[in-house]
Amino acid sequence: MENAALKSGEKPADILHKTSLHALHVSLGGKMVPFAGYDMPVQYDGMGVLKEHLHTRSAAGLFDVSHMGQAILTSQTTDPARALEKIVPGDIAGLSAGQMRYTVLLNDKGGIVDDLMVTRWDERTLYIVVNAACKDKDFAYIRSKIGHETELEYLGERALVALQGPKAEAALSALIPDAARLFFMTSFKTVYKGQQLFISRSGYTGEDGYEISLPAAFAETFTRELLANENVKLIGLGARDSLRLEAGLCLYGHDLDEETTPVEANLKWTIAKRRREEANFAGAAVILKQLADGTQRLRVGLRPDGKAPVREGAEIHLGGKKIGIVTSGGFGPTADAPVAMAYIDAAHAKNGTAVEAVVRGTPRPCAVAATPFIKQQYKKD
Amino acid sequence: MTQVLFSEDHEYIKIENGVGTVGITDFAQKALGDVVYVELPKIGSTVTKGGQAGVVESVKSASEIYSPVSGEITEVNQALADDPALVNSDPHGAAWFYKIKISDAGELSALKDEAGYKAFTDSL
């Protein structure tokens, strides 16, 4: 049989970056793989992707996401939100202290350079988290666009962990009681055992939960404290991917790229009303025209019939003609069925439309379907 | 007497009276992780040594099964379609994939015995 997991070790592990939790992953049975230039755990011995996925949905999963890019945007004289708004379509200026927002960095064609989280700390400071594989590109792009009054500072000495699932609140608030008071997409800074933490109620799984930024040197101590709770288990990148797919969340480089606009990506909700009126962000002309006229293609969810997973790269056909391509797909352990996302001709993007996905040469029936594939469990009130 | 041989593609074949029972090894199932879908060959079809004879999919990825020998498929294990996780729980027993009428017994000499396969996997 043919599988990358069965190949002898060719990975240049010595040139990969390691997060501050690397030794902990290895000691706890993490199966390490190269990802975005880092040596990261894809799963853990004794669990595996399926159990890790289900554990996160039923209890609490702890993810090392320290490879992601954390930075702050600051200004002595102005609101850095105004500078960032030149290259994102979201309402950043309107965020109040502690509020955060999902948005996209845009190029001049309206294509997505990356997707990111932006949090306002105060009138002069924003905190951003970008994708690991994009961080060098993003920071260079942001610096080239924000002007001289705003500075970007990379927080390279900080780790980032995500605690996700229905028992995340109990596990984190046992250490930091104020965490229980947060609502979805809000955050606060706190000092715990002399260390400054940035805690937000957010994540990438569709579950309630938190992301916690902390000094890299404190990451292992803090992670071990969380793992002392029997409901908390370390979860690898494999389950992180299946969890986000079921939650209908995009993966940059797969579901989003520089040739794809937020309108095509079905992320119209990220383009704020005020920003549409102002039309002063990169790619605004393209995006506003697409909002008015529609697009040729659109990101949709797909539910294949039967049990066979439909994966990235599979063509979508209708009446024997190619109408699109799968950008993410696999087996959803909680959905207990294959689930996928695809870009297809907008004319056929209505939920329930019967299409076919070509898997190993055989067309298999699928339905265009709403995402998320599971019920999101965010704590909104 | 039953003879068990192994391919470098991580299939095993148990041979009795000219009929081989093919599955994937314990080493392979551990590397793949949780199996969620199995595609079996058609009964009566012929496969060639090294040719594709099915697919096994985990949450993470899809892997093709390559037949360790040439021959005609005489039986497939429908239990795997209903319960793909058998591949993880009993790879060398209940989770056989197909039975094959071996067309060229000479091909068996290219396969490894248990000790040879273990030495091979230890080297990966």
GROMACS .gro file of C-alpha atoms in nm, chain A residues 2-375:
model
  374
    2GLU     CA    1   0.100   0.360  -0.056
    3ASN     CA    2   0.098   0.609   0.229
    4ALA     CA    3   0.333   0.886   0.338
    5ALA     CA    4   0.317   0.754   0.695
    6LEU     CA    5   0.487   0.434   0.576
    7LYS     CA    6   0.784   0.602   0.413
    8SER     CA    7   1.124   0.599   0.578
    9GLY     CA    8   1.231   0.918   0.748
   10GLU     CA    9   1.333   1.177   0.494
   11LYS     CA   10   1.219   1.475   0.693
   12PRO     CA   11   1.494   1.720   0.778
   13ALA     CA   12   1.385   1.738   1.143
   14ASP     CA   13   1.701   1.926   1.240
   15ILE     CA   14   1.611   2.230   1.033
   16LEU     CA   15   1.250   2.250   1.152
   17HIS     CA   16   1.153   2.502   1.419
   18LYS     CA   17   1.036   2.366   1.750
   19THR     CA   18   0.777   2.523   1.977
   20SER     CA   19   0.843   2.555   2.349
   21LEU     CA   20   0.620   2.248   2.401
   22HIS     CA   21   0.815   2.024   2.160
   23ALA     CA   22   0.985   1.817   2.431
   24LEU     CA   23   0.652   1.771   2.609
   25HIS     CA   24   0.486   1.647   2.288
   26VAL     CA   25   0.763   1.394   2.232
   27SER     CA   26   0.758   1.275   2.593
   28LEU     CA   27   0.379   1.229   2.581
   29GLY     CA   28   0.386   1.021   2.261
   30GLY     CA   29   0.330   1.289   2.000
   31LYS     CA   30   0.390   1.164   1.646
   32MET     CA   31   0.587   1.456   1.505
   33VAL     CA   32   0.554   1.573   1.145
   34PRO     CA   33   0.675   1.880   0.956
   35PHE     CA   34   0.407   2.149   0.932
   36ALA     CA   35   0.464   2.508   0.816
   37GLY     CA   36   0.833   2.480   0.899
   38TYR     CA   37   0.771   2.340   1.248
   39ASP     CA   38   0.804   1.990   1.389
   40MET     CA   39   0.451   1.943   1.521
   41PRO     CA   40   0.242   1.660   1.670
   42VAL     CA   41  -0.012   1.520   1.424
   43GLN     CA   42  -0.152   1.279   1.686
   44TYR     CA   43  -0.058   1.113   2.015
   45ASP     CA   44   0.009   0.749   2.100
   46GLY     CA   45  -0.286   0.579   2.263
   47MET     CA   46  -0.534   0.828   2.115
   48GLY     CA   47  -0.514   0.892   1.739
   49VAL     CA   48  -0.708   1.137   1.523
   50LEU     CA   49  -1.053   0.982   1.576
   51LYS     CA   50  -1.036   0.961   1.958
   52GLU     CA   51  -0.871   1.302   1.983
   53HIS     CA   52  -1.146   1.455   1.773
   54LEU     CA   53  -1.425   1.295   1.977
   55HIS     CA   54  -1.253   1.381   2.306
   56THR     CA   55  -1.246   1.749   2.207
   57ARG     CA   56  -1.619   1.745   2.131
   58SER     CA   57  -1.709   1.564   2.455
   59ALA     CA   58  -1.455   1.697   2.708
   60ALA     CA   59  -1.158   1.929   2.644
   61GLY     CA   60  -0.874   1.920   2.394
   62LEU     CA   61  -0.549   2.111   2.440
   63PHE     CA   62  -0.369   2.217   2.122
   64ASP     CA   63  -0.022   2.366   2.083
   65VAL     CA   64  -0.063   2.639   1.823
   66SER     CA   65   0.256   2.824   1.912
   67HIS     CA   66   0.367   2.804   1.549
   68MET     CA   67   0.106   3.067   1.463
   69GLY     CA   68   0.221   3.426   1.429
   70GLN     CA   69   0.138   3.661   1.716
   71ALA     CA   70   0.204   4.032   1.683
   72ILE     CA   71   0.087   4.367   1.813
   73LEU     CA   72   0.013   4.678   1.614
   74THR     CA   73   0.080   4.996   1.810
   75SER     CA   74   0.083   5.367   1.750
   76GLN     CA   75   0.179   5.665   1.970
   77THR     CA   76  -0.046   5.902   1.782
   78THR     CA   77  -0.339   5.728   1.618
   79ASP     CA   78  -0.569   5.425   1.625
   80PRO     CA   79  -0.377   5.139   1.453
   81ALA     CA   80  -0.715   5.003   1.342
   82ARG     CA   81  -0.732   5.276   1.078
   83ALA     CA   82  -0.399   5.162   0.936
   84LEU     CA   83  -0.496   4.794   0.937
   85GLU     CA   84  -0.831   4.875   0.774
   86LYS     CA   85  -0.641   4.969   0.457
   87ILE     CA   86  -0.586   4.597   0.397
   88VAL     CA   87  -0.877   4.425   0.573
   89PRO     CA   88  -1.253   4.463   0.501
   90GLY     CA   89  -1.367   4.419   0.864
   91ASP     CA   90  -1.476   4.689   1.106
   92ILE     CA   91  -1.164   4.703   1.322
   93ALA     CA   92  -1.196   5.067   1.433
   94GLY     CA   93  -1.532   4.982   1.586
   95LEU     CA   94  -1.395   4.711   1.814
   96SER     CA   95  -1.414   4.805   2.182
   97ALA     CA   96  -1.141   4.706   2.426
   98GLY     CA   97  -1.132   4.328   2.465
   99GLN     CA   98  -1.339   4.257   2.154
  100MET     CA   99  -1.195   4.051   1.870
  101ARG     CA  100  -1.289   3.981   1.511
  102TYR     CA  101  -1.208   3.731   1.236
  103THR     CA  102  -1.098   3.908   0.919
  104VAL     CA  103  -0.890   3.863   0.604
  105LEU     CA  104  -0.581   4.041   0.472
  106LEU     CA  105  -0.645   4.146   0.114
  107ASN     CA  106  -0.424   4.218  -0.184
  108ASP     CA  107  -0.507   4.483  -0.445
  109LYS     CA  108  -0.710   4.231  -0.647
  110GLY     CA  109  -0.926   4.148  -0.346
  111GLY     CA  110  -0.752   3.810  -0.305
  112ILE     CA  111  -0.696   3.674   0.044
  113VAL     CA  112  -0.332   3.702   0.161
  114ASP     CA  113  -0.425   3.532   0.490
  115ASP     CA  114  -0.707   3.505   0.741
  116LEU     CA  115  -0.648   3.628   1.093
  117MET     CA  116  -0.787   3.724   1.433
  118VAL     CA  117  -0.767   4.086   1.545
  119THR     CA  118  -0.822   4.187   1.908
  120ARG     CA  119  -0.837   4.540   2.041
  121TRP     CA  120  -0.651   4.591   2.366
  122ASP     CA  121  -0.688   4.969   2.384
  123GLU     CA  122  -0.711   5.279   2.165
  124ARG     CA  123  -0.349   5.246   2.061
  125THR     CA  124  -0.297   4.869   2.050
  126LEU     CA  125  -0.426   4.574   1.847
  127TYR     CA  126  -0.317   4.210   1.893
  128ILE     CA  127  -0.324   3.985   1.586
  129VAL     CA  128  -0.279   3.613   1.527
  130VAL     CA  129  -0.198   3.492   1.174
  131ASN     CA  130  -0.130   3.152   1.017
  132ALA     CA  131   0.209   2.991   1.075
  133ALA     CA  132   0.284   2.933   0.707
  134CYS     CA  133   0.199   3.295   0.622
  135LYS     CA  134   0.351   3.487   0.909
  136ASP     CA  135   0.668   3.619   0.742
  137LYS     CA  136   0.473   3.717   0.431
  138ASP     CA  137   0.193   3.874   0.636
  139PHE     CA  138   0.417   4.079   0.861
  140ALA     CA  139   0.614   4.214   0.565
  141TYR     CA  140   0.290   4.299   0.383
  142ILE     CA  141   0.130   4.466   0.685
  143ARG     CA  142   0.446   4.671   0.752
  144SER     CA  143   0.451   4.785   0.390
  145LYS     CA  144   0.094   4.911   0.414
  146ILE     CA  145   0.040   5.061   0.760
  147GLY     CA  146   0.250   5.376   0.721
  148HIS     CA  147   0.497   5.533   0.961
  149GLU     CA  148   0.270   5.607   1.253
  150THR     CA  149   0.187   5.243   1.326
  151GLU     CA  150   0.436   4.970   1.413
  152LEU     CA  151   0.410   4.593   1.401
  153GLU     CA  152   0.595   4.402   1.673
  154TYR     CA  153   0.630   4.024   1.634
  155LEU     CA  154   0.577   3.841   1.963
  156GLY     CA  155   0.822   3.562   1.882
  157GLU     CA  156   0.885   3.478   2.248
  158ARG     CA  157   0.527   3.384   2.321
  159ALA     CA  158   0.357   3.045   2.298
  160LEU     CA  159  -0.010   2.993   2.210
  161VAL     CA  160  -0.231   2.708   2.326
  162ALA     CA  161  -0.598   2.641   2.254
  163LEU     CA  162  -0.826   2.469   2.504
  164GLN     CA  163  -1.144   2.359   2.329
  165GLY     CA  164  -1.455   2.165   2.418
  166PRO     CA  165  -1.749   2.158   2.659
  167LYS     CA  166  -1.521   2.110   2.962
  168ALA     CA  167  -1.275   2.385   2.862
  169GLU     CA  168  -1.444   2.648   3.077
  170ALA     CA  169  -1.431   2.437   3.393
  171ALA     CA  170  -1.071   2.337   3.330
  172LEU     CA  171  -0.939   2.688   3.267
  173SER     CA  172  -1.149   2.868   3.526
  174ALA     CA  173  -1.024   2.626   3.793
  175LEU     CA  174  -0.688   2.800   3.743
  176ILE     CA  175  -0.808   3.143   3.631
  177PRO     CA  176  -1.164   3.208   3.756
  178ASP     CA  177  -1.216   3.521   3.541
  179ALA     CA  178  -1.197   3.309   3.226
  180ALA     CA  179  -1.553   3.189   3.295
  181ARG     CA  180  -1.684   3.543   3.251
  182LEU     CA  181  -1.566   3.580   2.891
  183PHE     CA  182  -1.808   3.549   2.601
  184PHE     CA  183  -1.727   3.425   2.250
  185MET     CA  184  -1.488   3.659   2.066
  186THR     CA  185  -1.384   3.858   2.371
  187SER     CA  186  -1.055   3.855   2.557
  188PHE     CA  187  -0.864   3.987   2.853
  189LYS     CA  188  -0.509   4.013   2.979
  190THR     CA  189  -0.424   3.873   3.318
  191VAL     CA  190  -0.126   3.783   3.534
  192TYR     CA  191  -0.105   3.423   3.654
  193LYS     CA  192   0.185   3.309   3.871
  194GLY     CA  193   0.373   3.622   3.769
  195GLN     CA  194   0.328   3.557   3.397
  196GLN     CA  195   0.124   3.771   3.161
  197LEU     CA  196  -0.142   3.577   2.972
  198PHE     CA  197  -0.374   3.694   2.693
  199ILE     CA  198  -0.689   3.484   2.711
  200SER     CA  199  -0.964   3.489   2.448
  201ARG     CA  200  -1.283   3.288   2.415
  202SER     CA  201  -1.232   3.169   2.061
  203GLY     CA  202  -1.096   2.877   1.863
  204TYR     CA  203  -1.093   2.668   1.550
  205THR     CA  204  -1.307   2.367   1.638
  206GLY     CA  205  -1.669   2.487   1.654
  207GLU     CA  206  -1.663   2.420   2.029
  208ASP     CA  207  -1.669   2.663   2.318
  209GLY     CA  208  -1.314   2.724   2.434
  210TYR     CA  209  -1.016   2.948   2.469
  211GLU     CA  210  -0.690   3.050   2.312
  212ILE     CA  211  -0.422   3.142   2.562
  213SER     CA  212  -0.107   3.335   2.472
  214LEU     CA  213   0.171   3.304   2.727
  215PRO     CA  214   0.548   3.348   2.759
  216ALA     CA  215   0.721   3.058   2.582
  217ALA     CA  216   0.928   2.981   2.892
  218PHE     CA  217   0.608   2.932   3.095
  219ALA     CA  218   0.425   2.721   2.835
  220GLU     CA  219   0.523   2.376   2.958
  221THR     CA  220   0.445   2.455   3.323
  222PHE     CA  221   0.104   2.593   3.232
  223THR     CA  222   0.025   2.310   2.990
  224ARG     CA  223   0.109   2.052   3.257
  225GLU     CA  224  -0.127   2.230   3.499
  226LEU     CA  225  -0.410   2.202   3.247
  227LEU     CA  226  -0.322   1.839   3.168
  228ALA     CA  227  -0.348   1.754   3.539
  229ASN     CA  228  -0.724   1.787   3.487
  230GLU     CA  229  -0.847   1.443   3.379
  231ASN     CA  230  -1.082   1.595   3.121
  232VAL     CA  231  -0.799   1.766   2.933
  233LYS     CA  232  -0.597   1.578   2.671
  234LEU     CA  233  -0.338   1.693   2.420
  235ILE     CA  234  -0.473   1.692   2.064
  236GLY     CA  235  -0.267   1.689   1.744
  237LEU     CA  236  -0.296   1.866   1.412
  238GLY     CA  237  -0.484   1.573   1.255
  239ALA     CA  238  -0.788   1.623   1.476
  240ARG     CA  239  -0.747   2.001   1.457
  241ASP     CA  240  -0.810   1.966   1.084
  242SER     CA  241  -1.111   1.733   1.111
  243LEU     CA  242  -1.262   1.951   1.387
  244ARG     CA  243  -1.232   2.273   1.186
  245LEU     CA  244  -1.366   2.102   0.874
  246GLU     CA  245  -1.679   1.985   1.054
  247ALA     CA  246  -1.716   2.337   1.195
  248GLY     CA  247  -1.710   2.476   0.839
  249LEU     CA  248  -1.398   2.684   0.906
  250CYS     CA  249  -1.155   2.758   0.623
  251LEU     CA  250  -0.794   2.643   0.611
  252TYR     CA  251  -0.565   2.894   0.445
  253GLY     CA  252  -0.371   2.754   0.148
  254HIS     CA  253  -0.652   2.506   0.084
  255ASP     CA  254  -0.991   2.680   0.108
  256LEU     CA  255  -0.849   3.032   0.080
  257ASP     CA  256  -0.566   3.178  -0.127
  258GLU     CA  257  -0.446   3.494  -0.299
  259GLU     CA  258  -0.660   3.421  -0.606
  260THR     CA  259  -0.978   3.393  -0.400
  261THR     CA  260  -1.185   3.684  -0.269
  262PRO     CA  261  -1.393   3.681   0.050
  263VAL     CA  262  -1.707   3.697  -0.168
  264GLU     CA  263  -1.609   3.380  -0.355
  265ALA     CA  264  -1.512   3.222  -0.022
  266ASN     CA  265  -1.866   3.282   0.108
  267LEU     CA  266  -1.719   3.510   0.375
  268LYS     CA  267  -1.933   3.811   0.278
  269TRP     CA  268  -2.013   3.859   0.645
  270THR     CA  269  -1.651   3.966   0.703
  271ILE     CA  270  -1.707   4.274   0.483
  272ALA     CA  271  -1.854   4.529   0.723
  273LYS     CA  272  -2.133   4.767   0.621
  274ARG     CA  273  -1.929   5.078   0.703
  275ARG     CA  274  -1.635   4.940   0.502
  276ARG     CA  275  -1.857   4.875   0.200
  277GLU     CA  276  -1.973   5.236   0.214
  278GLU     CA  277  -1.622   5.373   0.258
  279ALA     CA  278  -1.480   5.138  -0.010
  280ASN     CA  279  -1.128   5.221   0.110
  281PHE     CA  280  -0.966   4.879   0.157
  282ALA     CA  281  -0.733   4.691  -0.078
  283GLY     CA  282  -0.928   4.525  -0.358
  284ALA     CA  283  -1.247   4.716  -0.270
  285ALA     CA  284  -1.338   4.781  -0.633
  286VAL     CA  285  -1.327   4.410  -0.718
  287ILE     CA  286  -1.507   4.305  -0.402
  288LEU     CA  287  -1.785   4.564  -0.421
  289LYS     CA  288  -1.852   4.467  -0.782
  290GLN     CA  289  -1.873   4.101  -0.679
  291LEU     CA  290  -2.110   4.189  -0.395
  292ALA     CA  291  -2.336   4.363  -0.647
  293ASP     CA  292  -2.310   4.122  -0.938
  294GLY     CA  293  -2.220   3.790  -0.777
  295THR     CA  294  -1.924   3.569  -0.860
  296GLN     CA  295  -1.864   3.287  -1.103
  297ARG     CA  296  -1.767   3.044  -0.826
  298LEU     CA  297  -1.856   3.004  -0.461
  299ARG     CA  298  -1.734   2.802  -0.163
  300VAL     CA  299  -1.994   2.548  -0.050
  301GLY     CA  300  -2.023   2.253   0.187
  302LEU     CA  301  -2.061   1.902   0.044
  303ARG     CA  302  -2.207   1.589   0.194
  304PRO     CA  303  -2.108   1.278  -0.002
  305ASP     CA  304  -2.355   0.988  -0.001
  306GLY     CA  305  -2.226   0.673   0.163
  307LYS     CA  306  -1.907   0.638   0.364
  308ALA     CA  307  -1.628   0.709   0.115
  309PRO     CA  308  -1.438   1.029   0.200
  310VAL     CA  309  -1.408   1.288  -0.078
  311ARG     CA  310  -1.076   1.467  -0.044
  312GLU     CA  311  -0.896   1.781  -0.159
  313GLY     CA  312  -0.846   1.786  -0.536
  314ALA     CA  313  -1.151   1.577  -0.628
  315GLU     CA  314  -1.340   1.728  -0.922
  316ILE     CA  315  -1.709   1.812  -0.885
  317HIS     CA  316  -1.922   1.723  -1.186
  318LEU     CA  317  -2.281   1.792  -1.286
  319GLY     CA  318  -2.429   1.628  -1.593
  320GLY     CA  319  -2.085   1.497  -1.687
  321LYS     CA  320  -1.932   1.846  -1.688
  322LYS     CA  321  -1.676   1.976  -1.438
  323ILE     CA  322  -1.828   2.251  -1.222
  324GLY     CA  323  -1.576   2.270  -0.939
  325ILE     CA  324  -1.313   2.120  -0.714
  326VAL     CA  325  -1.290   2.004  -0.353
  327THR     CA  326  -1.055   2.216  -0.140
  328SER     CA  327  -1.091   2.031   0.194
  329GLY     CA  328  -1.246   1.697   0.263
  330GLY     CA  329  -1.233   1.393   0.480
  331PHE     CA  330  -1.425   1.190   0.730
  332GLY     CA  331  -1.608   1.380   1.002
  333PRO     CA  332  -1.592   1.170   1.320
  334THR     CA  333  -1.875   1.359   1.491
  335ALA     CA  334  -2.086   1.383   1.175
  336ASP     CA  335  -1.999   1.009   1.138
  337ALA     CA  336  -1.988   1.069   0.766
  338PRO     CA  337  -1.765   1.217   0.501
  339VAL     CA  338  -1.776   1.597   0.479
  340ALA     CA  339  -1.606   1.839   0.241
  341MET     CA  340  -1.581   2.194   0.114
  342ALA     CA  341  -1.558   2.280  -0.253
  343TYR     CA  342  -1.558   2.573  -0.491
  344ILE     CA  343  -1.828   2.526  -0.753
  345ASP     CA  344  -2.008   2.729  -1.018
  346ALA     CA  345  -2.229   2.973  -0.830
  347ALA     CA  346  -2.525   2.873  -1.050
  348HIS     CA  347  -2.527   2.532  -0.878
  349ALA     CA  348  -2.435   2.641  -0.527
  350LYS     CA  349  -2.782   2.613  -0.374
  351ASN     CA  350  -2.803   2.379  -0.075
  352GLY     CA  351  -2.945   2.041  -0.170
  353THR     CA  352  -2.820   2.048  -0.530
  354ALA     CA  353  -2.723   1.695  -0.634
  355VAL     CA  354  -2.370   1.681  -0.782
  356GLU     CA  355  -2.100   1.419  -0.823
  357ALA     CA  356  -1.748   1.408  -0.681
  358VAL     CA  357  -1.498   1.209  -0.885
  359VAL     CA  358  -1.306   0.979  -0.650
  360ARG     CA  359  -1.037   0.760  -0.812
  361GLY     CA  360  -1.211   0.792  -1.145
  362THR     CA  361  -1.558   0.704  -1.018
  363PRO     CA  362  -1.831   0.970  -0.989
  364ARG     CA  363  -1.993   0.955  -0.644
  365PRO     CA  364  -2.319   1.132  -0.557
  366CYS     CA  365  -2.295   1.429  -0.317
  367ALA     CA  366  -2.527   1.706  -0.208
  368VAL     CA  367  -2.434   2.070  -0.174
  369ALA     CA  368  -2.489   2.129   0.197
  370ALA     CA  369  -2.493   2.403   0.458
  371THR     CA  370  -2.192   2.443   0.685
  372PRO     CA  371  -2.112   2.393   0.968
  373PHE     CA  372  -2.169   2.017   0.959
  374ILE     CA  373  -2.206   2.012   1.337
  375LYS     CA  374  -2.379   2.253   1.573
   0.00000   0.00000   0.00000
